Amino acid sequence: MKVVKFGGSSLATGAQFQKVLDIITADNDRQVVVVSAPGKRFDGDIKVTDLLKTYADQTIAGANTDEIMTTILARYQEIAQHFSLEDNKIISQIKQQLVHLNRVHYPSFNHLYAAFMGNGELLNAQLLAAIMQEKGIPANFVSPAELGITVTGSPRAARLDPESYHAINQYHFDDTSLLIVPGFIAYTNDGYAATFSRGGSDITGAILARGLQADLYENFTDVPAIYSANPKIVSHPQPISKMTYREMRELSYAGFAVFHDEAIIPVIEANIPINVKNTNDPQAPGTMIMPNHAIDSENPVTGIANDNRFAALYLHRYLLNREVGFTLKILQILATYNVSYEHMPSGIDDMTIIFDKAQLTPEIKAHISHDLYAIIAPDELDWLDDYAIIMIVGEGMQQHIGTFSKITSALAKAGINLPMINQGASQISTMIGVPVDRMNEAVQVIYNAVF
Amino acid sequence: MKVVKFGGSSLATGAQFQKVLDIITADNDRQVVVVSAPGKRFDGDIKVTDLLKTYADQTIAGANTDEIMTTILARYQEIAQHFSLEDNKIISQIKQQLVHLNRVHYPSFNHLYAAFMGNGELLNAQLLAAIMQEKGIPANFVSPAELGITVTGSPRAARLDPESYHAINQYHFDDTSLLIVPGFIAYTNDGYAATFSRGGSDITGAILARGLQADLYENFTDVPAIYSANPKIVSHPQPISKMTYREMRELSYAGFAVFHDEAIIPVIEANIPINVKNTNDPQAPGTMIMPNHAIDSENPVTGIANDNRFAALYLHRYLLNREVGFTLKILQILATYNVSYEHMPSGIDDMTIIFDKAQLTPEIKAHISHDLYAIIAPDELDWLDDYAIIMIVGEGMQQHIGTFSKITSALAKAGINLPMINQGASQISTMIGVPVDRMNEAVQVIYNAVF
């Protein structure tokens, strides 16, 4: 049995819906379908989820919401029309639900936003189920609550109640009819709507794949494959046919937009493989992400990711590492400002702390500097903002002694300095730091050296 | 003005004393001489300091100490005899002081050990001064207390009172007469003898060089030079003619037996250059250690050090680095057991913590593992004991882009894997980890690649 998830661009228009129908019906194992809200139809278009946010804003402001509601409804009508269902009762049902949204009392604005914004998936799943039924394909819309998914936490950053897996597993699963499930939205025990903060529909699919013990989690998007390097930097990079969970995680950390890595924890925990496929080219094998794969003896590198979202803090003090508790003091200062670090390569008298830049406002940097001077009195303290990180990832790298040497030779030949190398903790990747203005060039050089 | 320090092997015999005399008188700038206790005369010989420890042990045990005292005295008599001074009053003075040692009341056994063991330097300085006077060389024995050196702390791990520098600087320095000062021993404000725990005479010399604002600190030992790699691993390695303080520090950290690096902090703080020279070949330039030096454009590597005193702890947990405070918890556990870490390369879900093995008893390892499992619940926790560290050090390495690539290529060609690379914090060195059984081979390969 396969759980299949379709992203927003795969469900943006009637023509895209048709592709989705063809994909679902082409394989009898595709029995559970997780649906996103209609995405952008063209560059500059607005996603239904964003329209729903405007609807929520206007509701809170007490503004007239007729126009925005009409705009949202039109998106569903357009799709229905493609299947000549513009007069089907599903359209009036969708309209009723949209109207109903701003007549309900919500305990908080966050509850309101969750209910509005999660409706895009809800209505799209209902529409897909109605279209399938009309075409004689046995399919039923099922609410996440009916399936056993219960969430806790903040309404817009819902967390799965771990008991859900047991409940999902108890669901009486009738394999003669397809289940069409909205992603992104779920419900608390009190019956309030809530949305997942990260990963959206991907996480719903992953939860169901694990709960229903699926053999495969198929994730359909609009990209032909996951590439071995950023196609904006390397022209026509090789697609990745297979990668492990760990490789995926290291690559997505350093800038690969595969999924939000937390979204797929449920399937990772259950060892269920993920197949990332293209709705617009469903015959293509896409990329398989799985617990393990045979190591390609020809090419031990799976992918090269790069990111310039990092900043570094350089500290120097003589006899720094003699002091038990030195790093402890530094981390306590960071914890005071709720700042986490990414990596911390150290010398004997030196330490570089690498951060996600997003956490560092000028004010927080000033506070941290102040406290560091006061508490540990470094001889030198420098914030370095021109840091880019390149991650070279491959399960086979440990066995291929020459790979790293190939990379450093190529970079040396190109005259690119390596101010930072961090290798050793993760056994499947090497992280190098380069000056940010040479990042793209370095990625190209490395790509050409290893592929 | 130069402060000159002679090590124990340089003062082990009358013949060695003669070399020391020649060195001192060859340069009028050598005005302050710091003296060690007589060292080993031959392989298997016992140093005077160790004889004094036996004397202290026997005193505490209430045993008869006649024989050990005679043995100790004989070492000084032998040297005096070389200069036909066996009947000089210095010998009876030395004997009196040795006898006096076990007639004094000490506040603690540690005070007793400090007084006994520091006597080796004290008596040797007196003997050297007497020999010089006899030869008509103007020279005076001066006690560290007279010079202004005051220490605090535990008697056998004395720490310099920082006020000492001011006091030393006030010392009325008469440049017509040499000052002969015992190393290793110093006195507290209460007049008790104490000894430095690390670095011994080296630290006394460094303190005086700084306090007296010397132009140079000459450190005479029995090695021809500091070599660019361990001569037991690489045959005939190049001697290092010049290195910076930072290079010395990085090299001594990873196994170079130059000095105990803490011994030379005083001269580093005062930017005084150090010249490591050979008593047995004083014309040779030896190795200069200084604040900065011109970078050799031909060869950016100054030295290669290696050490297998490290152990590593590998931790893996999914989403490990998402958690603010994760490392903090680990370090708090380490602090509980008073264990410091050396380095901590990290991946996304992995972290390797490198320790000095000496800190880790099986019991402490078990405690740490237990607490880590209880508090941070890693998916994987492994202690790795087969780790050796090689440090490639050179101020010029940052400017020489190709150096690192040369090293990795050579290691790859030799089929040596690099499970750990830590570069980036220290700007003048690269630290690599290799399996301990390939350490020597890796050092040879790296040496051949860069020299």
PDB file of C-alpha atoms in Angstrom, chain B residues 7-246:
ATOM      1  CA  GLY B   7      68.641  22.262  31.790  1.00  0.00           C
ATOM      2  CA  GLY B   8      69.620  19.330  34.003  1.00  0.00           C
ATOM      3  CA  SER B   9      71.667  17.432  31.430  1.00  0.00           C
ATOM      4  CA  SER B  10      73.659  20.629  30.738  1.00  0.00           C
ATOM      5  CA  LEU B  11      74.666  20.657  34.426  1.00  0.00           C
ATOM      6  CA  ALA B  12      75.020  16.936  35.158  1.00  0.00           C
ATOM      7  CA  THR B  13      78.821  16.703  35.249  1.00  0.00           C
ATOM      8  CA  GLY B  14      81.906  18.852  35.633  1.00  0.00           C
ATOM      9  CA  ALA B  15      82.537  18.609  31.903  1.00  0.00           C
ATOM     10  CA  GLN B  16      79.055  19.935  31.244  1.00  0.00           C
ATOM     11  CA  PHE B  17      79.606  22.722  33.804  1.00  0.00           C
ATOM     12  CA  GLN B  18      82.676  23.741  31.815  1.00  0.00           C
ATOM     13  CA  LYS B  19      80.580  24.057  28.653  1.00  0.00           C
ATOM     14  CA  VAL B  20      78.118  26.192  30.589  1.00  0.00           C
ATOM     15  CA  LEU B  21      80.930  28.425  31.836  1.00  0.00           C
ATOM     16  CA  ASP B  22      82.200  28.838  28.296  1.00  0.00           C
ATOM     17  CA  ILE B  23      78.762  29.723  27.047  1.00  0.00           C
ATOM     18  CA  ILE B  24      78.146  32.279  29.772  1.00  0.00           C
ATOM     19  CA  THR B  25      81.487  34.001  29.356  1.00  0.00           C
ATOM     20  CA  ALA B  26      81.310  34.032  25.558  1.00  0.00           C
ATOM     21  CA  ASP B  27      78.615  36.710  25.567  1.00  0.00           C
ATOM     22  CA  ASN B  28      78.562  39.692  27.926  1.00  0.00           C
ATOM     23  CA  ASP B  29      74.819  40.029  27.476  1.00  0.00           C
ATOM     24  CA  ARG B  30      74.296  36.730  29.322  1.00  0.00           C
ATOM     25  CA  GLN B  31      73.843  38.297  32.747  1.00  0.00           C
ATOM     26  CA  VAL B  32      71.209  36.219  34.477  1.00  0.00           C
ATOM     27  CA  VAL B  33      71.704  32.451  34.638  1.00  0.00           C
ATOM     28  CA  VAL B  34      68.923  30.095  35.727  1.00  0.00           C
ATOM     29  CA  VAL B  35      70.124  26.705  36.846  1.00  0.00           C
ATOM     30  CA  SER B  36      68.495  23.255  36.985  1.00  0.00           C
ATOM     31  CA  ALA B  37      69.509  20.456  39.341  1.00  0.00           C
ATOM     32  CA  PRO B  38      72.126  17.990  38.041  1.00  0.00           C
ATOM     33  CA  GLY B  39      70.421  15.660  35.585  1.00  0.00           C
ATOM     34  CA  LYS B  40      71.300  12.213  34.292  1.00  0.00           C
ATOM     35  CA  ARG B  41      74.959  11.644  33.420  1.00  0.00           C
ATOM     36  CA  PHE B  42      74.225   8.509  31.420  1.00  0.00           C
ATOM     37  CA  ASP B  43      71.296   6.304  30.471  1.00  0.00           C
ATOM     38  CA  GLY B  44      69.876   4.745  33.611  1.00  0.00           C
ATOM     39  CA  ASP B  45      71.375   7.385  35.918  1.00  0.00           C
ATOM     40  CA  ILE B  46      69.140   9.029  38.541  1.00  0.00           C
ATOM     41  CA  LYS B  47      68.561  12.788  38.514  1.00  0.00           C
ATOM     42  CA  VAL B  48      69.378  14.670  41.706  1.00  0.00           C
ATOM     43  CA  THR B  49      65.756  15.790  41.982  1.00  0.00           C
ATOM     44  CA  ASP B  50      64.684  12.142  42.108  1.00  0.00           C
ATOM     45  CA  LEU B  51      67.378  11.370  44.691  1.00  0.00           C
ATOM     46  CA  LEU B  52      65.996  14.225  46.782  1.00  0.00           C
ATOM     47  CA  LYS B  53      62.540  12.735  46.515  1.00  0.00           C
ATOM     48  CA  THR B  54      63.880   9.469  47.914  1.00  0.00           C
ATOM     49  CA  TYR B  55      65.550  11.459  50.694  1.00  0.00           C
ATOM     50  CA  ALA B  56      62.171  13.076  51.466  1.00  0.00           C
ATOM     51  CA  ASP B  57      60.360   9.704  51.401  1.00  0.00           C
ATOM     52  CA  GLN B  58      62.893   8.220  53.833  1.00  0.00           C
ATOM     53  CA  THR B  59      62.682  11.250  56.103  1.00  0.00           C
ATOM     54  CA  ILE B  60      58.918  10.908  56.305  1.00  0.00           C
ATOM     55  CA  ALA B  61      59.274   7.170  56.907  1.00  0.00           C
ATOM     56  CA  GLY B  62      61.774   7.837  59.720  1.00  0.00           C
ATOM     57  CA  ALA B  63      64.354   5.690  57.921  1.00  0.00           C
ATOM     58  CA  ASN B  64      68.106   6.157  58.062  1.00  0.00           C
ATOM     59  CA  THR B  65      69.027   8.788  55.447  1.00  0.00           C
ATOM     60  CA  ASP B  66      72.805   8.695  55.645  1.00  0.00           C
ATOM     61  CA  GLU B  67      73.279   6.738  52.459  1.00  0.00           C
ATOM     62  CA  ILE B  68      70.945   8.772  50.276  1.00  0.00           C
ATOM     63  CA  MET B  69      72.424  12.009  51.586  1.00  0.00           C
ATOM     64  CA  THR B  70      75.917  10.778  50.784  1.00  0.00           C
ATOM     65  CA  THR B  71      74.780   9.843  47.286  1.00  0.00           C
ATOM     66  CA  ILE B  72      73.328  13.296  46.717  1.00  0.00           C
ATOM     67  CA  LEU B  73      76.364  15.068  48.104  1.00  0.00           C
ATOM     68  CA  ALA B  74      78.601  12.915  45.892  1.00  0.00           C
ATOM     69  CA  ARG B  75      76.931  14.365  42.796  1.00  0.00           C
ATOM     70  CA  TYR B  76      77.971  17.879  43.789  1.00  0.00           C
ATOM     71  CA  GLN B  77      81.404  16.681  44.982  1.00  0.00           C
ATOM     72  CA  GLU B  78      82.038  15.067  41.626  1.00  0.00           C
ATOM     73  CA  ILE B  79      81.366  18.359  39.845  1.00  0.00           C
ATOM     74  CA  ALA B  80      83.467  20.351  42.342  1.00  0.00           C
ATOM     75  CA  GLN B  81      86.319  17.885  41.874  1.00  0.00           C
ATOM     76  CA  HIS B  82      86.376  18.582  38.132  1.00  0.00           C
ATOM     77  CA  PHE B  83      87.313  22.140  39.078  1.00  0.00           C
ATOM     78  CA  SER B  84      89.610  21.029  41.947  1.00  0.00           C
ATOM     79  CA  LEU B  85      87.181  22.523  44.446  1.00  0.00           C
ATOM     80  CA  GLU B  86      86.555  19.369  46.485  1.00  0.00           C
ATOM     81  CA  ASP B  87      88.014  21.097  49.543  1.00  0.00           C
ATOM     82  CA  ASN B  88      86.276  24.425  48.978  1.00  0.00           C
ATOM     83  CA  LYS B  89      83.860  25.584  51.675  1.00  0.00           C
ATOM     84  CA  ILE B  90      81.013  25.265  49.140  1.00  0.00           C
ATOM     85  CA  ILE B  91      81.024  21.486  49.686  1.00  0.00           C
ATOM     86  CA  SER B  92      80.604  21.789  53.426  1.00  0.00           C
ATOM     87  CA  GLN B  93      77.886  24.403  52.861  1.00  0.00           C
ATOM     88  CA  ILE B  94      76.043  21.991  50.550  1.00  0.00           C
ATOM     89  CA  LYS B  95      76.414  19.200  53.087  1.00  0.00           C
ATOM     90  CA  GLN B  96      75.108  21.425  55.915  1.00  0.00           C
ATOM     91  CA  GLN B  97      72.059  22.392  53.877  1.00  0.00           C
ATOM     92  CA  LEU B  98      71.324  18.761  52.994  1.00  0.00           C
ATOM     93  CA  VAL B  99      71.554  17.746  56.647  1.00  0.00           C
ATOM     94  CA  HIS B 100      69.493  20.756  57.725  1.00  0.00           C
ATOM     95  CA  LEU B 101      66.641  19.723  55.389  1.00  0.00           C
ATOM     96  CA  ASN B 102      65.490  16.890  57.651  1.00  0.00           C
ATOM     97  CA  ARG B 103      65.830  18.861  60.881  1.00  0.00           C
ATOM     98  CA  VAL B 104      63.223  21.466  59.979  1.00  0.00           C
ATOM     99  CA  HIS B 105      59.570  21.218  60.898  1.00  0.00           C
ATOM    100  CA  TYR B 106      57.265  21.449  57.873  1.00  0.00           C
ATOM    101  CA  PRO B 107      53.578  22.382  58.034  1.00  0.00           C
ATOM    102  CA  SER B 108      52.701  19.472  55.722  1.00  0.00           C
ATOM    103  CA  PHE B 109      54.252  16.668  53.703  1.00  0.00           C
ATOM    104  CA  ASN B 110      53.765  18.790  50.597  1.00  0.00           C
ATOM    105  CA  HIS B 111      55.837  21.538  52.157  1.00  0.00           C
ATOM    106  CA  LEU B 112      58.480  18.964  52.986  1.00  0.00           C
ATOM    107  CA  TYR B 113      58.592  17.557  49.451  1.00  0.00           C
ATOM    108  CA  ALA B 114      58.821  21.046  47.953  1.00  0.00           C
ATOM    109  CA  ALA B 115      61.705  22.024  50.228  1.00  0.00           C
ATOM    110  CA  PHE B 116      63.645  18.785  49.581  1.00  0.00           C
ATOM    111  CA  MET B 117      63.082  18.546  45.851  1.00  0.00           C
ATOM    112  CA  GLY B 118      63.708  22.224  45.136  1.00  0.00           C
ATOM    113  CA  ASN B 119      67.094  21.923  46.875  1.00  0.00           C
ATOM    114  CA  GLY B 120      68.683  20.331  43.818  1.00  0.00           C
ATOM    115  CA  GLU B 121      68.484  23.623  41.923  1.00  0.00           C
ATOM    116  CA  LEU B 122      69.392  25.683  44.972  1.00  0.00           C
ATOM    117  CA  LEU B 123      72.629  23.805  45.642  1.00  0.00           C
ATOM    118  CA  ASN B 124      73.566  23.630  41.974  1.00  0.00           C
ATOM    119  CA  ALA B 125      73.203  27.400  41.619  1.00  0.00           C
ATOM    120  CA  GLN B 126      75.398  27.902  44.694  1.00  0.00           C
ATOM    121  CA  LEU B 127      77.983  25.494  43.287  1.00  0.00           C
ATOM    122  CA  LEU B 128      78.045  27.196  39.898  1.00  0.00           C
ATOM    123  CA  ALA B 129      78.453  30.608  41.555  1.00  0.00           C
ATOM    124  CA  ALA B 130      81.333  29.287  43.711  1.00  0.00           C
ATOM    125  CA  ILE B 131      83.072  27.778  40.680  1.00  0.00           C
ATOM    126  CA  MET B 132      82.787  31.043  38.789  1.00  0.00           C
ATOM    127  CA  GLN B 133      84.079  33.076  41.723  1.00  0.00           C
ATOM    128  CA  GLU B 134      87.000  30.690  42.048  1.00  0.00           C
ATOM    129  CA  LYS B 135      87.774  31.277  38.362  1.00  0.00           C
ATOM    130  CA  GLY B 136      87.623  35.021  38.874  1.00  0.00           C
ATOM    131  CA  ILE B 137      84.351  35.499  37.032  1.00  0.00           C
ATOM    132  CA  PRO B 138      82.198  38.024  38.927  1.00  0.00           C
ATOM    133  CA  ALA B 139      79.071  36.058  39.819  1.00  0.00           C
ATOM    134  CA  ASN B 140      76.693  35.845  42.752  1.00  0.00           C
ATOM    135  CA  PHE B 141      74.143  33.301  43.818  1.00  0.00           C
ATOM    136  CA  VAL B 142      70.787  35.033  44.286  1.00  0.00           C
ATOM    137  CA  SER B 143      67.738  33.466  45.820  1.00  0.00           C
ATOM    138  CA  PRO B 144      64.434  33.794  43.938  1.00  0.00           C
ATOM    139  CA  ALA B 145      63.041  35.584  47.002  1.00  0.00           C
ATOM    140  CA  GLU B 146      65.779  38.237  46.885  1.00  0.00           C
ATOM    141  CA  LEU B 147      64.965  38.817  43.239  1.00  0.00           C
ATOM    142  CA  GLY B 148      61.348  39.482  44.102  1.00  0.00           C
ATOM    143  CA  ILE B 149      59.745  36.185  43.047  1.00  0.00           C
ATOM    144  CA  THR B 150      56.863  35.350  45.400  1.00  0.00           C
ATOM    145  CA  VAL B 151      54.506  32.426  44.922  1.00  0.00           C
ATOM    146  CA  THR B 152      51.138  31.374  46.266  1.00  0.00           C
ATOM    147  CA  GLY B 153      49.065  28.225  46.001  1.00  0.00           C
ATOM    148  CA  SER B 154      49.914  24.645  46.848  1.00  0.00           C
ATOM    149  CA  PRO B 155      53.607  24.032  47.786  1.00  0.00           C
ATOM    150  CA  ARG B 156      54.125  21.594  44.912  1.00  0.00           C
ATOM    151  CA  ALA B 157      52.067  23.507  42.354  1.00  0.00           C
ATOM    152  CA  ALA B 158      53.181  27.027  43.097  1.00  0.00           C
ATOM    153  CA  ARG B 159      51.707  29.937  41.214  1.00  0.00           C
ATOM    154  CA  LEU B 160      53.484  33.218  40.669  1.00  0.00           C
ATOM    155  CA  ASP B 161      52.096  36.169  42.561  1.00  0.00           C
ATOM    156  CA  PRO B 162      51.640  38.664  39.680  1.00  0.00           C
ATOM    157  CA  GLU B 163      53.017  41.434  41.916  1.00  0.00           C
ATOM    158  CA  SER B 164      56.375  39.689  41.492  1.00  0.00           C
ATOM    159  CA  TYR B 165      57.004  41.296  38.113  1.00  0.00           C
ATOM    160  CA  HIS B 166      56.980  44.716  39.684  1.00  0.00           C
ATOM    161  CA  ALA B 167      59.290  43.554  42.490  1.00  0.00           C
ATOM    162  CA  ILE B 168      61.714  41.898  40.045  1.00  0.00           C
ATOM    163  CA  ASN B 169      61.780  45.045  38.009  1.00  0.00           C
ATOM    164  CA  GLN B 170      62.759  47.030  41.130  1.00  0.00           C
ATOM    165  CA  TYR B 171      65.713  44.706  41.775  1.00  0.00           C
ATOM    166  CA  HIS B 172      68.896  46.721  41.752  1.00  0.00           C
ATOM    167  CA  PHE B 173      70.598  45.086  38.851  1.00  0.00           C
ATOM    168  CA  ASP B 174      74.355  45.491  38.790  1.00  0.00           C
ATOM    169  CA  ASP B 175      75.582  44.516  35.353  1.00  0.00           C
ATOM    170  CA  THR B 176      79.155  43.987  36.461  1.00  0.00           C
ATOM    171  CA  SER B 177      78.316  40.721  38.208  1.00  0.00           C
ATOM    172  CA  LEU B 178      76.416  37.700  36.917  1.00  0.00           C
ATOM    173  CA  LEU B 179      73.347  36.539  38.805  1.00  0.00           C
ATOM    174  CA  ILE B 180      73.102  32.792  39.331  1.00  0.00           C
ATOM    175  CA  VAL B 181      69.523  31.815  40.195  1.00  0.00           C
ATOM    176  CA  PRO B 182      68.070  28.399  41.007  1.00  0.00           C
ATOM    177  CA  GLY B 183      65.107  27.404  38.845  1.00  0.00           C
ATOM    178  CA  PHE B 184      62.055  25.389  39.920  1.00  0.00           C
ATOM    179  CA  ILE B 185      62.089  26.528  43.585  1.00  0.00           C
ATOM    180  CA  ALA B 186      60.542  29.742  44.936  1.00  0.00           C
ATOM    181  CA  TYR B 187      59.142  31.001  48.245  1.00  0.00           C
ATOM    182  CA  THR B 188      55.819  32.080  49.628  1.00  0.00           C
ATOM    183  CA  ASN B 189      55.306  35.283  51.581  1.00  0.00           C
ATOM    184  CA  ASP B 190      55.585  33.190  54.763  1.00  0.00           C
ATOM    185  CA  GLY B 191      59.030  32.031  53.692  1.00  0.00           C
ATOM    186  CA  TYR B 192      58.092  28.434  52.844  1.00  0.00           C
ATOM    187  CA  ALA B 193      59.752  26.749  49.883  1.00  0.00           C
ATOM    188  CA  ALA B 194      57.474  25.816  47.011  1.00  0.00           C
ATOM    189  CA  THR B 195      58.057  24.347  43.558  1.00  0.00           C
ATOM    190  CA  PHE B 196      56.430  24.987  40.216  1.00  0.00           C
ATOM    191  CA  SER B 197      54.419  21.981  39.135  1.00  0.00           C
ATOM    192  CA  ARG B 198      55.067  22.243  35.442  1.00  0.00           C
ATOM    193  CA  GLY B 199      57.969  23.473  33.425  1.00  0.00           C
ATOM    194  CA  GLY B 200      60.323  23.682  36.390  1.00  0.00           C
ATOM    195  CA  SER B 201      63.353  25.830  35.668  1.00  0.00           C
ATOM    196  CA  ASP B 202      61.905  26.945  32.330  1.00  0.00           C
ATOM    197  CA  ILE B 203      59.261  28.915  34.163  1.00  0.00           C
ATOM    198  CA  THR B 204      61.747  30.596  36.520  1.00  0.00           C
ATOM    199  CA  GLY B 205      63.749  31.717  33.499  1.00  0.00           C
ATOM    200  CA  ALA B 206      60.638  32.995  31.763  1.00  0.00           C
ATOM    201  CA  ILE B 207      59.520  34.921  34.850  1.00  0.00           C
ATOM    202  CA  LEU B 208      62.921  36.574  35.213  1.00  0.00           C
ATOM    203  CA  ALA B 209      63.177  37.369  31.497  1.00  0.00           C
ATOM    204  CA  ARG B 210      59.868  39.165  31.720  1.00  0.00           C
ATOM    205  CA  GLY B 211      60.472  40.828  35.093  1.00  0.00           C
ATOM    206  CA  LEU B 212      63.939  42.086  34.109  1.00  0.00           C
ATOM    207  CA  GLN B 213      62.739  43.005  30.603  1.00  0.00           C
ATOM    208  CA  ALA B 214      65.375  40.855  28.932  1.00  0.00           C
ATOM    209  CA  ASP B 215      65.997  41.197  25.205  1.00  0.00           C
ATOM    210  CA  LEU B 216      66.235  37.447  24.785  1.00  0.00           C
ATOM    211  CA  TYR B 217      65.517  34.315  26.777  1.00  0.00           C
ATOM    212  CA  GLU B 218      68.090  31.649  25.914  1.00  0.00           C
ATOM    213  CA  ASN B 219      67.077  28.146  26.814  1.00  0.00           C
ATOM    214  CA  PHE B 220      69.970  25.661  26.638  1.00  0.00           C
ATOM    215  CA  THR B 221      69.111  21.981  26.417  1.00  0.00           C
ATOM    216  CA  ASP B 222      70.745  18.875  25.045  1.00  0.00           C
ATOM    217  CA  VAL B 223      68.999  18.685  21.668  1.00  0.00           C
ATOM    218  CA  PRO B 224      70.606  20.181  18.555  1.00  0.00           C
ATOM    219  CA  ALA B 225      67.371  21.963  17.537  1.00  0.00           C
ATOM    220  CA  ILE B 226      63.632  21.689  17.479  1.00  0.00           C
ATOM    221  CA  TYR B 227      62.846  19.503  14.520  1.00  0.00           C
ATOM    222  CA  SER B 228      60.004  19.895  12.074  1.00  0.00           C
ATOM    223  CA  ALA B 229      58.795  16.369  12.854  1.00  0.00           C
ATOM    224  CA  ASN B 230      59.469  13.689  15.433  1.00  0.00           C
ATOM    225  CA  PRO B 231      62.960  12.261  14.612  1.00  0.00           C
ATOM    226  CA  LYS B 232      61.783   8.879  15.896  1.00  0.00           C
ATOM    227  CA  ILE B 233      59.276   8.782  13.035  1.00  0.00           C
ATOM    228  CA  VAL B 234      60.899  10.792  10.244  1.00  0.00           C
ATOM    229  CA  SER B 235      64.596  10.197   9.698  1.00  0.00           C
ATOM    230  CA  HIS B 236      66.656  13.400   9.774  1.00  0.00           C
ATOM    231  CA  PRO B 237      63.802  15.879   9.783  1.00  0.00           C
ATOM    232  CA  GLN B 238      64.667  19.513   9.034  1.00  0.00           C
ATOM    233  CA  PRO B 239      65.472  21.598  12.079  1.00  0.00           C
ATOM    234  CA  ILE B 240      63.182  24.585  12.592  1.00  0.00           C
ATOM    235  CA  SER B 241      65.214  27.803  12.552  1.00  0.00           C
ATOM    236  CA  LYS B 242      62.337  30.126  13.400  1.00  0.00           C
ATOM    237  CA  MET B 243      58.846  29.732  14.679  1.00  0.00           C
ATOM    238  CA  THR B 244      56.218  31.937  16.251  1.00  0.00           C
ATOM    239  CA  TYR B 245      54.784  31.551  19.731  1.00  0.00           C
ATOM    240  CA  ARG B 246      51.554  30.306  18.201  1.00  0.00           C
TER     241      ARG B 246
END
